[in-house]
Amino acid sequence: MNHQQIIEYVNAHPSGKVKLAIADIDGVLRGKYISKQKFMSVIEGELGFCDVVFGWDMADVCYDNTNFTGWHSGYPDAKAKLDLSTFRKIPWENDVPFFLGEFIEDAAEVCPRTLLKKIIQDAENDGFKPFFSQEFEWFNFEETPATIHQKGFQNLTPLTPGMFGYSLLRSSLRNDFMTNLFEQLTKFDIPVEGLHTETGPGVYEAAIAYSDILQAADRAILFKTSVKEIASKLGIMATFMAKINENLPGCSGHVHQSLWDTELKKNLFYDEKSTTHISKLMESYMAGQLFCLPYILPMIAPTINSYKRLVEGAWAPTTLTWGVDNRTVALRALPLGKKSCRLETRVVGSDTNPYLALAACLAAGLYGIRKNLKLTQPATVGNGYRDISNGILPRNLDEATKAMQNSDVAKELFGEKFVEHFTQTRDWEWRQHAKAVTDWELKRYFEIV
């Protein structure tokens, strides 16, 4: 729809309201309903949105260590703007009109969507059009918010039992859920290319259609919330935790990416004359990611739980490696053809903020191109967990946050104010974990010590 058609649709919708959302630093969509009259008053300008969304964590506990906002600032409204190009109709809410927004002016420096747009502009200034997509794995349970709290998050009932990846039987068992996901997500402009069960009880995996990178990030962040909302209507709870159980596989949020020319006629990652079909540009892009990964890791592994997934033999990488169609390495090169040649960054978990994950991957790749980095390390053949010749990833959020906090590379890529604020939030996350007494500690020490 064009601008005028959107206005007409909002005016004509019987609900008299609009739903809007903005992503916080953790990738949680914070939003509200506004009247159509209020919407008409802000579409050409701006609206106020409390900057506490950058002053508290995902549990709404206020940070004690951030400079951007806090008790010292009084948590004022920050200026935000709706992006009319994100207009959608929510099919499971009577086609209520929906829009994404972003922060502008001072708050733009810490806004995830605005940061991604800045990195995209950098790419376009260099003559590249980035095309990306993110795929997700996630667990589903026959639970409600009430029952999981009553059970203390223990002994939850998975949607389907057992380990059965790519199972036609298991997808038939709750076909109402799978059908609703496929059909309603597509109607909500989140086109799903593939949807199947993954190994693990109640685990699904979905691949979202490849697109312009900003659209890809919008689709990815909406995908996670949409899945949760669709699931809840069927008595199901979906979780995108990176690791739900130490004995089960983790959940990925792999990022697929390629760079095209400005006319969108040529995939610049593909070289027909090369024996590998990988272009020198793609090699530099990969070299940039391998170099930057230790300094950007909190953006693609943002939680305490993220690092429980990044362990040997759990389908997630632990080493700074690359390979051709190798699922044990950090970067999986897929030089499959002129249109499909791409890079898959496998470090990324399902718990990420898509705006930050995609921004990190793109910025690191562009760094390699700008610095003319050479891909000197050979492709890993076989088990990437055993190839530690080029280093390993930081082992926990504290280690990763310190590496980013002290990195001139991260500040060059994302700006000092973003790096300051983001690493402060990750430091807070680590400290909340460090003071908690866990079930593991109780089981290990309660009786014995």
PDB file of N, CA, C and O in Angstrom, residues 67 100 285-286 326-327 341 388 423 447:
ATOM      1  N   ASN A  67      24.845   5.050  31.507  1.00  0.00           N
ATOM      2  CA  ASN A  67      24.928   6.506  31.432  1.00  0.00           C
ATOM      3  C   ASN A  67      23.818   7.114  30.592  1.00  0.00           C
ATOM      4  O   ASN A  67      23.403   8.245  30.822  1.00  0.00           O
ATOM      5  N   LEU A 100       6.181  -0.794  12.861  1.00  0.00           N
ATOM      6  CA  LEU A 100       7.408  -0.734  13.645  1.00  0.00           C
ATOM      7  C   LEU A 100       7.931   0.692  13.663  1.00  0.00           C
ATOM      8  O   LEU A 100       7.711   1.448  12.712  1.00  0.00           O
ATOM      9  N   TYR A 285      35.352 -10.501   3.173  1.00  0.00           N
ATOM     10  CA  TYR A 285      34.190 -10.400   4.061  1.00  0.00           C
ATOM     11  C   TYR A 285      34.297 -11.448   5.171  1.00  0.00           C
ATOM     12  O   TYR A 285      34.096 -11.142   6.356  1.00  0.00           O
ATOM     13  N   MET A 286      34.631 -12.667   4.809  1.00  0.00           N
ATOM     14  CA  MET A 286      34.788 -13.727   5.805  1.00  0.00           C
ATOM     15  C   MET A 286      35.980 -13.451   6.724  1.00  0.00           C
ATOM     16  O   MET A 286      35.900 -13.677   7.940  1.00  0.00           O
ATOM     17  N   ASN A 326      30.217 -26.850   5.819  1.00  0.00           N
ATOM     18  CA  ASN A 326      30.641 -27.565   7.014  1.00  0.00           C
ATOM     19  C   ASN A 326      29.879 -27.008   8.206  1.00  0.00           C
ATOM     20  O   ASN A 326      29.980 -25.812   8.511  1.00  0.00           O
ATOM     21  N   ARG A 327      29.112 -27.851   8.877  1.00  0.00           N
ATOM     22  CA  ARG A 327      28.258 -27.397   9.979  1.00  0.00           C
ATOM     23  C   ARG A 327      28.942 -27.423  11.342  1.00  0.00           C
ATOM     24  O   ARG A 327      28.273 -27.287  12.367  1.00  0.00           O
ATOM     25  N   CYS A 341      24.798 -18.125  -3.887  1.00  0.00           N
ATOM     26  CA  CYS A 341      26.067 -18.083  -3.162  1.00  0.00           C
ATOM     27  C   CYS A 341      25.934 -17.155  -1.954  1.00  0.00           C
ATOM     28  O   CYS A 341      25.527 -15.995  -2.085  1.00  0.00           O
ATOM     29  N   ILE A 388      41.724 -25.639  16.476  1.00  0.00           N
ATOM     30  CA  ILE A 388      41.880 -24.467  17.343  1.00  0.00           C
ATOM     31  C   ILE A 388      43.064 -23.612  16.904  1.00  0.00           C
ATOM     32  O   ILE A 388      43.516 -22.738  17.638  1.00  0.00           O
ATOM     33  N   THR A 423      27.576  -2.636  26.178  1.00  0.00           N
ATOM     34  CA  THR A 423      28.411  -3.451  27.069  1.00  0.00           C
ATOM     35  C   THR A 423      28.052  -3.227  28.539  1.00  0.00           C
ATOM     36  O   THR A 423      28.190  -4.144  29.363  1.00  0.00           O
ATOM     37  N   GLU A 447      23.517 -30.906  50.499  1.00  0.00           N
ATOM     38  CA  GLU A 447      23.678 -31.988  51.476  1.00  0.00           C
ATOM     39  C   GLU A 447      25.142 -32.231  51.826  1.00  0.00           C
ATOM     40  O   GLU A 447      25.473 -32.558  52.978  1.00  0.00           O
TER      41      GLU A 447
END
